[in-house]
JSON list of C-alpha atoms in Angstrom, two decimals:
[
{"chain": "A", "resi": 1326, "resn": "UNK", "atom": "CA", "xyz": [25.33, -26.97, -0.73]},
{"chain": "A", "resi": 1327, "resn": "UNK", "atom": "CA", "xyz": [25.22, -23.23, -0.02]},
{"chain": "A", "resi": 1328, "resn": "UNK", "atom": "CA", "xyz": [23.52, -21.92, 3.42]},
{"chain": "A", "resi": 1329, "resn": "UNK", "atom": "CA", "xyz": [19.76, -21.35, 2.51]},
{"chain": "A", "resi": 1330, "resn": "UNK", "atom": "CA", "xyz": [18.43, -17.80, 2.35]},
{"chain": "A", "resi": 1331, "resn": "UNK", "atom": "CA", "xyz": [15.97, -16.17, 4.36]},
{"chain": "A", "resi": 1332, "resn": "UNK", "atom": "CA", "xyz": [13.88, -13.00, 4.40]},
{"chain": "A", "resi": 1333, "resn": "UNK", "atom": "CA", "xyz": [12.51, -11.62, 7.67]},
{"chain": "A", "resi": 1334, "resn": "UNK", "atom": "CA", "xyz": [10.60, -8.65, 7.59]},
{"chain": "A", "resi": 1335, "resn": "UNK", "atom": "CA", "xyz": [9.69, -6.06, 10.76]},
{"chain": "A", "resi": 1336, "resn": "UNK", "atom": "CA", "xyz": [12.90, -7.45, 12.12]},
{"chain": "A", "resi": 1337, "resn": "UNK", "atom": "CA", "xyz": [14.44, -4.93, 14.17]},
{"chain": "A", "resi": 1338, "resn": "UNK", "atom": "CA", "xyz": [13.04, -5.95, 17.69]},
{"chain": "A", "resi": 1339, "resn": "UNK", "atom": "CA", "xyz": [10.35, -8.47, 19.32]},
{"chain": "A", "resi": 1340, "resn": "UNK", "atom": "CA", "xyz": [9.33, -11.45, 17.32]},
{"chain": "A", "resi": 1341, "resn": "UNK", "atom": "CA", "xyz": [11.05, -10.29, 14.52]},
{"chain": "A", "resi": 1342, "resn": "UNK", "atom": "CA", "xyz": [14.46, -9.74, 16.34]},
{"chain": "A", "resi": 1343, "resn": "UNK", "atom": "CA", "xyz": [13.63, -13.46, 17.94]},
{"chain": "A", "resi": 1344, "resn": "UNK", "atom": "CA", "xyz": [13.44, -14.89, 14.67]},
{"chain": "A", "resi": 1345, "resn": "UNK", "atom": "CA", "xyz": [16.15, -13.38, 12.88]},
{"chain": "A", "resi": 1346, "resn": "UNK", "atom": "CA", "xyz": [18.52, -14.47, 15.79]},
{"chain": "A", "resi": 1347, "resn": "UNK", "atom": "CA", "xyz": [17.26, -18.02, 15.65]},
{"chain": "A", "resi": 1348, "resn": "UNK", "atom": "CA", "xyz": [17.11, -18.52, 11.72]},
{"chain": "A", "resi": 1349, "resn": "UNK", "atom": "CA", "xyz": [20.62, -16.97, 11.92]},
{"chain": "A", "resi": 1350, "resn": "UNK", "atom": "CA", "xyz": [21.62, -19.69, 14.49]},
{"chain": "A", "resi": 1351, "resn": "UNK", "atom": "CA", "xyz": [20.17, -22.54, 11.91]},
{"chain": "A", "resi": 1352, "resn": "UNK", "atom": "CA", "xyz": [22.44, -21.62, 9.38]},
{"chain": "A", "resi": 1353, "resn": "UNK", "atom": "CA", "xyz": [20.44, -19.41, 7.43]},
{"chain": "A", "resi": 1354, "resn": "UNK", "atom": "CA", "xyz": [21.99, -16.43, 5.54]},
{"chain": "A", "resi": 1355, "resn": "UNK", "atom": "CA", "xyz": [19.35, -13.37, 6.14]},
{"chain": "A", "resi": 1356, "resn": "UNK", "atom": "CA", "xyz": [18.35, -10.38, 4.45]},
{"chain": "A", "resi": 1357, "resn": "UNK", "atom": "CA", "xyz": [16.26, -8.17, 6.87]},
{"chain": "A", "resi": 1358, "resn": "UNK", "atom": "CA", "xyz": [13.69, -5.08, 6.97]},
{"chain": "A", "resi": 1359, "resn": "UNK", "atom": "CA", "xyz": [12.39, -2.76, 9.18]},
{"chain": "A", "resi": 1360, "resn": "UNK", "atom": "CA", "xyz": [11.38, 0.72, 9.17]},
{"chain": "A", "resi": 1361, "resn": "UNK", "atom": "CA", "xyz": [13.35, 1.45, 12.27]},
{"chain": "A", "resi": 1362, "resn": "UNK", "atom": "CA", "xyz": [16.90, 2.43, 11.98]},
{"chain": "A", "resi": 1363, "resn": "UNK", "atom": "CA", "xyz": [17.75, -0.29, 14.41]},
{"chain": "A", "resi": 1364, "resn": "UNK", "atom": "CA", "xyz": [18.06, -3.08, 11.89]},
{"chain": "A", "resi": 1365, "resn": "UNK", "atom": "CA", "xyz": [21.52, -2.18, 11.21]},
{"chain": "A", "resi": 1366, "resn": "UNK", "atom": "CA", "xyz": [22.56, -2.99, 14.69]},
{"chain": "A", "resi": 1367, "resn": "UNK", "atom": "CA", "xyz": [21.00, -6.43, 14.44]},
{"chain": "A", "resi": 1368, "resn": "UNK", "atom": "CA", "xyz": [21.99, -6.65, 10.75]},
{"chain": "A", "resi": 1369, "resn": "UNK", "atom": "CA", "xyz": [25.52, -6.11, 11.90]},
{"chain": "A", "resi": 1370, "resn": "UNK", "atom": "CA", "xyz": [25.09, -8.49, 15.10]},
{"chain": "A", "resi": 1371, "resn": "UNK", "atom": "CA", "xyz": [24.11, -11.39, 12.19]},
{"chain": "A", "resi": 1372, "resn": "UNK", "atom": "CA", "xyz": [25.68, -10.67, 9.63]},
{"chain": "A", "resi": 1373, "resn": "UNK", "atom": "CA", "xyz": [22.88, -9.82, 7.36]},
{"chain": "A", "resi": 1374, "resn": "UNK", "atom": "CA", "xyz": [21.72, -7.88, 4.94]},
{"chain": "A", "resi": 1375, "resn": "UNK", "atom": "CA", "xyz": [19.32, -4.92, 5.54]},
{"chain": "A", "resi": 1376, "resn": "UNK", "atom": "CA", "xyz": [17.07, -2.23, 4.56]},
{"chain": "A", "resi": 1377, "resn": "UNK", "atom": "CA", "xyz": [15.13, 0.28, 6.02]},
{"chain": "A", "resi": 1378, "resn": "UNK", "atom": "CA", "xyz": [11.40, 0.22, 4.34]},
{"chain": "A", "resi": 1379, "resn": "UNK", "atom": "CA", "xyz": [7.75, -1.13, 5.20]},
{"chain": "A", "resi": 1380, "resn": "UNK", "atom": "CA", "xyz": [5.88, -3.87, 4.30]},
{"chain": "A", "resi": 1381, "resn": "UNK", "atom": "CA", "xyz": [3.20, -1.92, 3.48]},
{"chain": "A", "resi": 1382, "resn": "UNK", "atom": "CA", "xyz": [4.87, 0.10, 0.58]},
{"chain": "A", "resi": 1383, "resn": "UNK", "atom": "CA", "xyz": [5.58, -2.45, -2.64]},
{"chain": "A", "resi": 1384, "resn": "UNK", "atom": "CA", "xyz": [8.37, -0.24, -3.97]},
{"chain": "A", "resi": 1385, "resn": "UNK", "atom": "CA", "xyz": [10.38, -1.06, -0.78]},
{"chain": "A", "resi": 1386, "resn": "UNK", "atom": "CA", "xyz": [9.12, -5.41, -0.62]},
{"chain": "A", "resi": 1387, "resn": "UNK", "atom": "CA", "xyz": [10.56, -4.72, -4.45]},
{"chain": "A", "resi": 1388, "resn": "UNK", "atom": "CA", "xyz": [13.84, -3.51, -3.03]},
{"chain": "A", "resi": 1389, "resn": "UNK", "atom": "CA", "xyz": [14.18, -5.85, -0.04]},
{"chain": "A", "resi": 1390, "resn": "UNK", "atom": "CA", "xyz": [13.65, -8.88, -2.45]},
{"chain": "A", "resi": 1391, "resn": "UNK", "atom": "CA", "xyz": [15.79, -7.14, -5.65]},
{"chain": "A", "resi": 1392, "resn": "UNK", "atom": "CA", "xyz": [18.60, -6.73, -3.01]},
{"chain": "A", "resi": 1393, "resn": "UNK", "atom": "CA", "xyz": [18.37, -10.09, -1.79]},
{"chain": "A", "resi": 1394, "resn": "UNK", "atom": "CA", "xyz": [18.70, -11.93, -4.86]},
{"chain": "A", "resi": 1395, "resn": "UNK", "atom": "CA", "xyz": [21.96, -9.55, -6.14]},
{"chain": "A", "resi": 1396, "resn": "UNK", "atom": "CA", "xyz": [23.68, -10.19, -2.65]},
{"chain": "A", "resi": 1397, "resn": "UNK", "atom": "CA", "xyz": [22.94, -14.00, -2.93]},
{"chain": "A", "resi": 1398, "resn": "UNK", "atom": "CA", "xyz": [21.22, -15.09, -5.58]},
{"chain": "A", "resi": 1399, "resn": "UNK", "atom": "CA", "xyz": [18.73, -17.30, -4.61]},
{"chain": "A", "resi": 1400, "resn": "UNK", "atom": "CA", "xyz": [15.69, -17.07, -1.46]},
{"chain": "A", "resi": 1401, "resn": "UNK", "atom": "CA", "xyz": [14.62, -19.64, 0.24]},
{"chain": "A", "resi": 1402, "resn": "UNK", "atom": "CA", "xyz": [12.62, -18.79, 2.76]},
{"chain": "A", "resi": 1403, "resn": "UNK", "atom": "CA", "xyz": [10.12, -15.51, 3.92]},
{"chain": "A", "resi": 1404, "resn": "UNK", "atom": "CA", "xyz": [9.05, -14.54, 7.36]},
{"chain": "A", "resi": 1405, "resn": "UNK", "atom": "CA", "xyz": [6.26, -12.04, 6.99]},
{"chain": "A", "resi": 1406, "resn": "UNK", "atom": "CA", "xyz": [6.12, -10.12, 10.27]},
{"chain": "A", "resi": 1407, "resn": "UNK", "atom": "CA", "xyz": [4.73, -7.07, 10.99]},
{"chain": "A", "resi": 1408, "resn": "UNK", "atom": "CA", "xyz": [3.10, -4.00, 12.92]},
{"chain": "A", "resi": 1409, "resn": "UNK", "atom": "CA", "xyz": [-0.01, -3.51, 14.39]},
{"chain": "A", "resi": 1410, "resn": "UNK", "atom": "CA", "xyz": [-3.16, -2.25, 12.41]},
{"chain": "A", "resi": 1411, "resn": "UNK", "atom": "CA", "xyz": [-5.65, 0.52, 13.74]},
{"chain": "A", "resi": 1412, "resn": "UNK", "atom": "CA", "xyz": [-7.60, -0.17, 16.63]},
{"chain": "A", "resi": 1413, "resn": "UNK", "atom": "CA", "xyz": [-10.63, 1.48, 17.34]},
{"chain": "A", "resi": 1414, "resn": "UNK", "atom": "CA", "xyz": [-14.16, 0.91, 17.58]},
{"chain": "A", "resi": 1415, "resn": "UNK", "atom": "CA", "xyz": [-15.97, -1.36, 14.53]},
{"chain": "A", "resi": 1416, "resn": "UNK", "atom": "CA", "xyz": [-17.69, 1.76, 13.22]},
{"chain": "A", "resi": 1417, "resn": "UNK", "atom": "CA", "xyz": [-15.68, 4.83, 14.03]},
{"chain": "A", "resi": 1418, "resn": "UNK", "atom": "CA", "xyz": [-12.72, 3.01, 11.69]},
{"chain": "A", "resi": 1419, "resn": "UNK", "atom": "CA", "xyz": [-12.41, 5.25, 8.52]},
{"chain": "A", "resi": 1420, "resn": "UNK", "atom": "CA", "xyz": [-12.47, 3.67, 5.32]},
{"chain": "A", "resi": 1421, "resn": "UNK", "atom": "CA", "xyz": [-8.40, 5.11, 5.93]},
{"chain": "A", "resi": 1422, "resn": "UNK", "atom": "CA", "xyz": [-8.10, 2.73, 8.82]},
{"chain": "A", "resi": 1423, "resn": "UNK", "atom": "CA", "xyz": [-9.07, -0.41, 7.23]},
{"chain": "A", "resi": 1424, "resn": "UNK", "atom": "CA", "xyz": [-7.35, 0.22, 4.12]},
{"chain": "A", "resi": 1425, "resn": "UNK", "atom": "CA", "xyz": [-4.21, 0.67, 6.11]},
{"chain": "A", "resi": 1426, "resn": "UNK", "atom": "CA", "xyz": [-4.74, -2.41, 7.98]},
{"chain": "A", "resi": 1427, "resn": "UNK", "atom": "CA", "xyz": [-5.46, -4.28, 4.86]},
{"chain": "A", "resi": 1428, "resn": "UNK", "atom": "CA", "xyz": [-1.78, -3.43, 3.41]},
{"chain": "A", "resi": 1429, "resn": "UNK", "atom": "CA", "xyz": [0.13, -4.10, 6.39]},
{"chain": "A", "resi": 1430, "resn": "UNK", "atom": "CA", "xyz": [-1.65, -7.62, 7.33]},
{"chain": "A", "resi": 1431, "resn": "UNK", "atom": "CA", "xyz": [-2.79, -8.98, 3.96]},
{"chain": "A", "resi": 1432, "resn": "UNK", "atom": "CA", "xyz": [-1.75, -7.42, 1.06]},
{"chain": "A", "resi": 1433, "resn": "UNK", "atom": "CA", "xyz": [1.95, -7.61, 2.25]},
{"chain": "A", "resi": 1434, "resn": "UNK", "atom": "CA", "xyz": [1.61, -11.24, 2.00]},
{"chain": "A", "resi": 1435, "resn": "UNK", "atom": "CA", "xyz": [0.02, -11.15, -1.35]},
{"chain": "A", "resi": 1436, "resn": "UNK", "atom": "CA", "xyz": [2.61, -8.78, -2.69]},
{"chain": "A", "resi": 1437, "resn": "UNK", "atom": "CA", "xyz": [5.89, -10.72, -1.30]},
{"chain": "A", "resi": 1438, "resn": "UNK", "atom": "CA", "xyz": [4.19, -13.78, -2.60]},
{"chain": "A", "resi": 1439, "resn": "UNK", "atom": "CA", "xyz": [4.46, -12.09, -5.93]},
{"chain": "A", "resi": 1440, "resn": "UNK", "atom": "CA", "xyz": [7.29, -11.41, -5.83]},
{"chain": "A", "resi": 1441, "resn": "UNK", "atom": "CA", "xyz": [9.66, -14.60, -4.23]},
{"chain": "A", "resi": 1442, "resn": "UNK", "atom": "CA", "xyz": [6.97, -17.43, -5.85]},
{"chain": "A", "resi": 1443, "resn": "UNK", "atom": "CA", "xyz": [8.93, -17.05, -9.51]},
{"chain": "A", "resi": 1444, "resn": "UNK", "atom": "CA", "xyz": [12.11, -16.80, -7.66]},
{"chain": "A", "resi": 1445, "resn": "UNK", "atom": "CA", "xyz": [11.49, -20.17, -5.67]},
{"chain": "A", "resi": 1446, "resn": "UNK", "atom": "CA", "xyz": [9.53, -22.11, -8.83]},
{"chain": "A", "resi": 1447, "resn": "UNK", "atom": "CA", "xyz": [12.92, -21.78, -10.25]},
{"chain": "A", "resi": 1448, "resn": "UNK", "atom": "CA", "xyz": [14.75, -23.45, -7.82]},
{"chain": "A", "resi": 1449, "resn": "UNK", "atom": "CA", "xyz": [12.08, -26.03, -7.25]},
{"chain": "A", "resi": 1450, "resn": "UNK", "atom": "CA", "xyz": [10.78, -24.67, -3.55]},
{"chain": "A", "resi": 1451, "resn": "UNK", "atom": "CA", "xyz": [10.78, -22.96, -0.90]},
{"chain": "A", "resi": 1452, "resn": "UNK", "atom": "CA", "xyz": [8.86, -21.54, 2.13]},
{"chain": "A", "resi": 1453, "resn": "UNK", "atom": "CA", "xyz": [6.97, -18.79, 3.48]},
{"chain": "A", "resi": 1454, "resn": "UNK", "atom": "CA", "xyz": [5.93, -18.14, 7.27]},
{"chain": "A", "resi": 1455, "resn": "UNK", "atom": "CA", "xyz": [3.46, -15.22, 8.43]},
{"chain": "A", "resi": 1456, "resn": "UNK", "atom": "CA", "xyz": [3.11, -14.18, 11.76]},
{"chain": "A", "resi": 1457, "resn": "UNK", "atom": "CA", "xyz": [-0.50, -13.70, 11.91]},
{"chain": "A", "resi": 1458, "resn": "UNK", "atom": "CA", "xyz": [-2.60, -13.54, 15.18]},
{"chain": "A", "resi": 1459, "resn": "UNK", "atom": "CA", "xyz": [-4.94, -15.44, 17.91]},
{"chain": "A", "resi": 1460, "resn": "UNK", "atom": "CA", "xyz": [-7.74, -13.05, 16.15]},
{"chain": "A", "resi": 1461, "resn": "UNK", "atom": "CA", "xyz": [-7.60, -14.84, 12.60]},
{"chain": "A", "resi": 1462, "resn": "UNK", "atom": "CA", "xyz": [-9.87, -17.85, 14.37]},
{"chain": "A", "resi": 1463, "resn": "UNK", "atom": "CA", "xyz": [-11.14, -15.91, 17.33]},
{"chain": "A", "resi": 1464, "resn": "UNK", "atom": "CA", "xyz": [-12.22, -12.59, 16.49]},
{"chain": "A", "resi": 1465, "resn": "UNK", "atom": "CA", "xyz": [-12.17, -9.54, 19.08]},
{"chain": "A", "resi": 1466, "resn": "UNK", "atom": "CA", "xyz": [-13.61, -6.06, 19.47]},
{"chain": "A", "resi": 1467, "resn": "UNK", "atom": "CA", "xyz": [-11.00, -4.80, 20.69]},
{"chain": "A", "resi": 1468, "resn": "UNK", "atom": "CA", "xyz": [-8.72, -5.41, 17.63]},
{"chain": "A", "resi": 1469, "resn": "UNK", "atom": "CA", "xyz": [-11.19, -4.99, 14.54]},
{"chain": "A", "resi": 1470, "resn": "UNK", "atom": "CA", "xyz": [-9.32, -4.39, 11.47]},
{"chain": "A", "resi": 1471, "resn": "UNK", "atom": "CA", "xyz": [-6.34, -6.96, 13.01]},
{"chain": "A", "resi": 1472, "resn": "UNK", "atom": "CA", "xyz": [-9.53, -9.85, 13.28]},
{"chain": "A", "resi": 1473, "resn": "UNK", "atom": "CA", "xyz": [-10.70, -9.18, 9.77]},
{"chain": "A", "resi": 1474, "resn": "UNK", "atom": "CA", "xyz": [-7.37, -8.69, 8.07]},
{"chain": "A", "resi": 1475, "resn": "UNK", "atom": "CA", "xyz": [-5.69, -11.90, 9.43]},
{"chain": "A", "resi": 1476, "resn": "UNK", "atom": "CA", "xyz": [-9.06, -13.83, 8.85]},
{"chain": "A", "resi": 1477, "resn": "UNK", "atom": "CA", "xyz": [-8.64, -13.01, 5.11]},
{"chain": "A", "resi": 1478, "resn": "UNK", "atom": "CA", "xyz": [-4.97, -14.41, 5.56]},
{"chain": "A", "resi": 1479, "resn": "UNK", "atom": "CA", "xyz": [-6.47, -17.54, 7.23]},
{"chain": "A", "resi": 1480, "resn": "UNK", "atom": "CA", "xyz": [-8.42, -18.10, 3.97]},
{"chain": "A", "resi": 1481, "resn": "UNK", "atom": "CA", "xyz": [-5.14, -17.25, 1.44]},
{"chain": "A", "resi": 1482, "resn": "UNK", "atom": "CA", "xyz": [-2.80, -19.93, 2.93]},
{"chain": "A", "resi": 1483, "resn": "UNK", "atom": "CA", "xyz": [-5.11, -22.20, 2.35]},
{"chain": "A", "resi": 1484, "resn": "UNK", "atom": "CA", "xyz": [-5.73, -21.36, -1.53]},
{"chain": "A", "resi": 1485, "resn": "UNK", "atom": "CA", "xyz": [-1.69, -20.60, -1.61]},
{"chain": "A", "resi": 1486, "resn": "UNK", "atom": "CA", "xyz": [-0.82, -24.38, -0.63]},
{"chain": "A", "resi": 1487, "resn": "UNK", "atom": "CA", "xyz": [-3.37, -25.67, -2.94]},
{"chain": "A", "resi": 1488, "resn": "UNK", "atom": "CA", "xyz": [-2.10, -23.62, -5.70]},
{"chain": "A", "resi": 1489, "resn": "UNK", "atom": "CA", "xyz": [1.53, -23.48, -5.26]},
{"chain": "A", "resi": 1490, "resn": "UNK", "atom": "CA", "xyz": [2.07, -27.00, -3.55]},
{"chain": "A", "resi": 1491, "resn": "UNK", "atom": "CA", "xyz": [2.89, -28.89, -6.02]},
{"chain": "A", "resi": 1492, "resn": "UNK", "atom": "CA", "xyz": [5.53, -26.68, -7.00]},
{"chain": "A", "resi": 1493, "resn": "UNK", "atom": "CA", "xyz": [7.22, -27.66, -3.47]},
{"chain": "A", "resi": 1494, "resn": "UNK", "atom": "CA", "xyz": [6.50, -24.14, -2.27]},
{"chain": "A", "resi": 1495, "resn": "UNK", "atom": "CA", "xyz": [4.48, -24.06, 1.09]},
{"chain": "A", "resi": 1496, "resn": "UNK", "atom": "CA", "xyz": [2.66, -21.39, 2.93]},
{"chain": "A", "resi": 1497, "resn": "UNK", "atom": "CA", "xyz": [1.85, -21.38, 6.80]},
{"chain": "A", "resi": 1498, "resn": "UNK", "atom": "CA", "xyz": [0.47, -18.72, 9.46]},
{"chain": "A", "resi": 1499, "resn": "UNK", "atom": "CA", "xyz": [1.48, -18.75, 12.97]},
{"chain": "A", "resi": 1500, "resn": "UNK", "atom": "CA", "xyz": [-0.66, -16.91, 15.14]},
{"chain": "A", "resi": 1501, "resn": "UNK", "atom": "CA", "xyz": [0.52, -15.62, 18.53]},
{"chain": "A", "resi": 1502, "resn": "UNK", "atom": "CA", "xyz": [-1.45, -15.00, 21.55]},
{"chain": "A", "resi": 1503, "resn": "UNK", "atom": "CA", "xyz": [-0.15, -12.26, 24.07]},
{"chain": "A", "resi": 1504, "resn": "UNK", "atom": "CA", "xyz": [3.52, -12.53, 23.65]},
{"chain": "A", "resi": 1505, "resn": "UNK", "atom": "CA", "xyz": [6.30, -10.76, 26.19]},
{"chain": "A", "resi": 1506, "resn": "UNK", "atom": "CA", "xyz": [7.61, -8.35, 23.10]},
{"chain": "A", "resi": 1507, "resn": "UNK", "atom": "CA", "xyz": [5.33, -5.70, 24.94]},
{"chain": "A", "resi": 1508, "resn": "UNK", "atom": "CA", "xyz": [3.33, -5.39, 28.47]},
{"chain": "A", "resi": 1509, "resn": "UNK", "atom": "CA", "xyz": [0.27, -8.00, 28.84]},
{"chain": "A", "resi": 1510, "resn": "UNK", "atom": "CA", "xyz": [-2.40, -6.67, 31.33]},
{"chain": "A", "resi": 1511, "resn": "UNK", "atom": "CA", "xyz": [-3.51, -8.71, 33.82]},
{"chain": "A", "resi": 1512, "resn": "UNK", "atom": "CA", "xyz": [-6.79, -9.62, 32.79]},
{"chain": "A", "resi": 1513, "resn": "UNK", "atom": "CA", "xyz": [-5.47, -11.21, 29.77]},
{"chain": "A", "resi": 1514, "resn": "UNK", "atom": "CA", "xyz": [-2.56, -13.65, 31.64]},
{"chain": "A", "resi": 1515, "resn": "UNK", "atom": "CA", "xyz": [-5.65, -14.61, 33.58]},
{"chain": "A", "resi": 1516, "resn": "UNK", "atom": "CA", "xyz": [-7.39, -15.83, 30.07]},
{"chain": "A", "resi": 1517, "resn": "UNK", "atom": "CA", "xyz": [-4.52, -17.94, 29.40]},
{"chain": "A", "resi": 1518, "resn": "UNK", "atom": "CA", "xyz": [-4.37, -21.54, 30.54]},
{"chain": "A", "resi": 1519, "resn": "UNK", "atom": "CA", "xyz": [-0.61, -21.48, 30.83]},
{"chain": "A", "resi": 1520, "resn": "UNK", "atom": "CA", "xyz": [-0.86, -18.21, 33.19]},
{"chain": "A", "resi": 1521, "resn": "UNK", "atom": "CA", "xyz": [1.97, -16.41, 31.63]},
{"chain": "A", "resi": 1522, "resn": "UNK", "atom": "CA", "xyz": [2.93, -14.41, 28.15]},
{"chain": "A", "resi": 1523, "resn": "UNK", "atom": "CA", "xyz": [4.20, -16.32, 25.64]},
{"chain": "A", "resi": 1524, "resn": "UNK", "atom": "CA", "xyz": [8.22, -15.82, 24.80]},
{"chain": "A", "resi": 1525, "resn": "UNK", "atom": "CA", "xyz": [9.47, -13.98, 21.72]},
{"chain": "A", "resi": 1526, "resn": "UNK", "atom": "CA", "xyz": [11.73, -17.21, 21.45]},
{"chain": "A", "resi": 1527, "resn": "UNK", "atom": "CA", "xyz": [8.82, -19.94, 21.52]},
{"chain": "A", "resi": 1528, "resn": "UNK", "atom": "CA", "xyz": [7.42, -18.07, 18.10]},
{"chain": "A", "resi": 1529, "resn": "UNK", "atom": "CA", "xyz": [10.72, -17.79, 16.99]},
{"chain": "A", "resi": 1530, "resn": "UNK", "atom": "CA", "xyz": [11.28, -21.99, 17.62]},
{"chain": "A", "resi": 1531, "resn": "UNK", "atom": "CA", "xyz": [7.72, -22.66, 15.72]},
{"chain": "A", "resi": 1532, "resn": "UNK", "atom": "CA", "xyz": [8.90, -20.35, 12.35]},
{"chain": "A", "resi": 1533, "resn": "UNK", "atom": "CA", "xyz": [12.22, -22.14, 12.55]},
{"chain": "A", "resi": 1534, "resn": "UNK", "atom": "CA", "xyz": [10.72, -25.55, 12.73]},
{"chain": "A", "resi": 1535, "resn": "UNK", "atom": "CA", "xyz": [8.04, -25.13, 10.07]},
{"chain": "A", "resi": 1536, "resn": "UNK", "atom": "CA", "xyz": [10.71, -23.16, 7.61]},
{"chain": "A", "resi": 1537, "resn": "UNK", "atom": "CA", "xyz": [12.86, -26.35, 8.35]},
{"chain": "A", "resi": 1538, "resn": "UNK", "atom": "CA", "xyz": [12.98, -30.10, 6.75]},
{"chain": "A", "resi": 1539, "resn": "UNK", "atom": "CA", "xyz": [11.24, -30.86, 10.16]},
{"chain": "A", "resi": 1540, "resn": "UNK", "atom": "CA", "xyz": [8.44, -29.17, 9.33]},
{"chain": "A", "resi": 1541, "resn": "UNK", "atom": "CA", "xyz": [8.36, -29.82, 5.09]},
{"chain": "A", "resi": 1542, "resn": "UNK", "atom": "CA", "xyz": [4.84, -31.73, 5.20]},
{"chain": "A", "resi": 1543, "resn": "UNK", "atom": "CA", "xyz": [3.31, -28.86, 6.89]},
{"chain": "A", "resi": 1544, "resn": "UNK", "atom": "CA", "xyz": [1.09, -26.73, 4.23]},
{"chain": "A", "resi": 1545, "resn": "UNK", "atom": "CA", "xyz": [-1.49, -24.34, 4.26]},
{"chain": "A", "resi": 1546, "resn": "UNK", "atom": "CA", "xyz": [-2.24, -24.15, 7.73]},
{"chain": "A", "resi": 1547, "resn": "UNK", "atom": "CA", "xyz": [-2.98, -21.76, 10.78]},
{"chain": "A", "resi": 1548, "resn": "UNK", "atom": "CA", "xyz": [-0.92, -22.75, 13.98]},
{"chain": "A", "resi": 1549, "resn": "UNK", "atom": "CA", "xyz": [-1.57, -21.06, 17.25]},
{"chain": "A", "resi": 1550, "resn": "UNK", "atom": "CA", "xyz": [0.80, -20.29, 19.93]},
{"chain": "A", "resi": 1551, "resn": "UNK", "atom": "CA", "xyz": [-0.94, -19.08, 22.10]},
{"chain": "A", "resi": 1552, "resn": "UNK", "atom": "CA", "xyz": [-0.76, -21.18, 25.46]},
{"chain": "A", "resi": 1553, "resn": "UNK", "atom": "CA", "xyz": [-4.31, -22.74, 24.80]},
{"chain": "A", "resi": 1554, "resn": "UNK", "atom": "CA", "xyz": [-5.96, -19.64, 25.01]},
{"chain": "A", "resi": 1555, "resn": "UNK", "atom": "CA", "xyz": [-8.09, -19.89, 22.08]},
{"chain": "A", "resi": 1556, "resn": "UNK", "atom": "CA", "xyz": [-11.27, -22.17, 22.29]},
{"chain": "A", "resi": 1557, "resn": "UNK", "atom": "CA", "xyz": [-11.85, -22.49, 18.54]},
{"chain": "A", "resi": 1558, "resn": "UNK", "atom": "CA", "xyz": [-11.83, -25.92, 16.99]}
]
């Protein structure tokens, strides 16, 4: 059998970069996108295919996943990363912000889904990982449109595995706490039960592990990594 296929989106450094490196080390053959010219360097590093585009523009998920299927003709797997939405406070957001925030955390899901669910119903599966947030269960001021967006993505995965389960195709969110891809102020490692910042490579171990035969009767759900920070049941 032919190495499996994966997509990773906002791939070009962080939790992208991590997972890239460690679907890459599983076998996987990639096809990656980011809207920083550095994905060639990593593309090159891997082996992979690449793009530059956003999620939040269709025309270029239509591209990543047209380009993908020409190169190898079949996808097995997505990882839906990407940036962060607006922050500001809950009613100085402009209708602007929100909208923006709605296309980068949830409607790039919807639209990949789209687009890789025929693709994968043909082959008779596949799976589909996005790197949500802590905020989906426990919402915070300080990230707004972030807490609302990924809350909405909370309640897709679980009509996506009802829907699309039987057809072997699963859908899960992993949702980081305060990860070492950027600075973590003090007063948040002191939140966290663990006392440090999660590692780019401990999300990177959960995608590969649900995307893997390890993780095939996991479906539809929201997994935090987050060092036990959240107190939501």
């Amino acid at each position: 059998m032919s190495k499996p296929v994966a997509i990773v989106t906002a791939a070009s450094r962080g939790m992208g970069a991590a997972i890239a490196r460690r679907l890459h080390a599983a076998g996987y053959r990639l096809a990656l996108m980011s809207s920083s010219q550095q994905i060639t360097g990593l593309a090159t590093e891997l082996q992979a295919l690449s793009m530059q585009g956003s999620v939040a523009e269709p025309g270029d998920l239509q591209a990543l996943v047209e380009l993908t299927l020409e190169q190898y003709g079949r996808i097995d797997a997505v990882v839906n990363n990407t940036g962060h939405p607006p922050k500001g406070d809950l009613l100085t957001l402009t209708d602007s912000d929100w909208q923006a925030g709605m296309d980068l955390v949830l409607m790039n899901v919807i639209r990949m889904a789209r687009l890789v669910v025929p693709v994968m119903q043909r082959q008779g599966g596949g799976s589909i990982v996005n790197i949500s947030s802590f905020g989906a269960l426990e919402p915070t001021p300080d990230y707004p449109v972030s807490s609302v967006g990924r809350a909405a993505l909370a309640a897709y995965v679980k009509l996506f595995a009802q829907r699309y389960g039987p057809d072997n195709i699963r859908m899960n969110n992993v949702l980081p706490g305060f990860i070492d891809s950027y600075p973590v102020a003090e007063n948040n490692l002191a939140a966290i039960p663990l006392q440090r910042a999660g590692r780019v490579e401990e999300i990177a171990g959960t995608v590969a592990f649900l995307l893997g035969e390890e993780g095939a009767y996991i479906n539809g759900e929201n997994i935090k990594v987050d060092g036990g920070m959240s107190r939501a049941l």
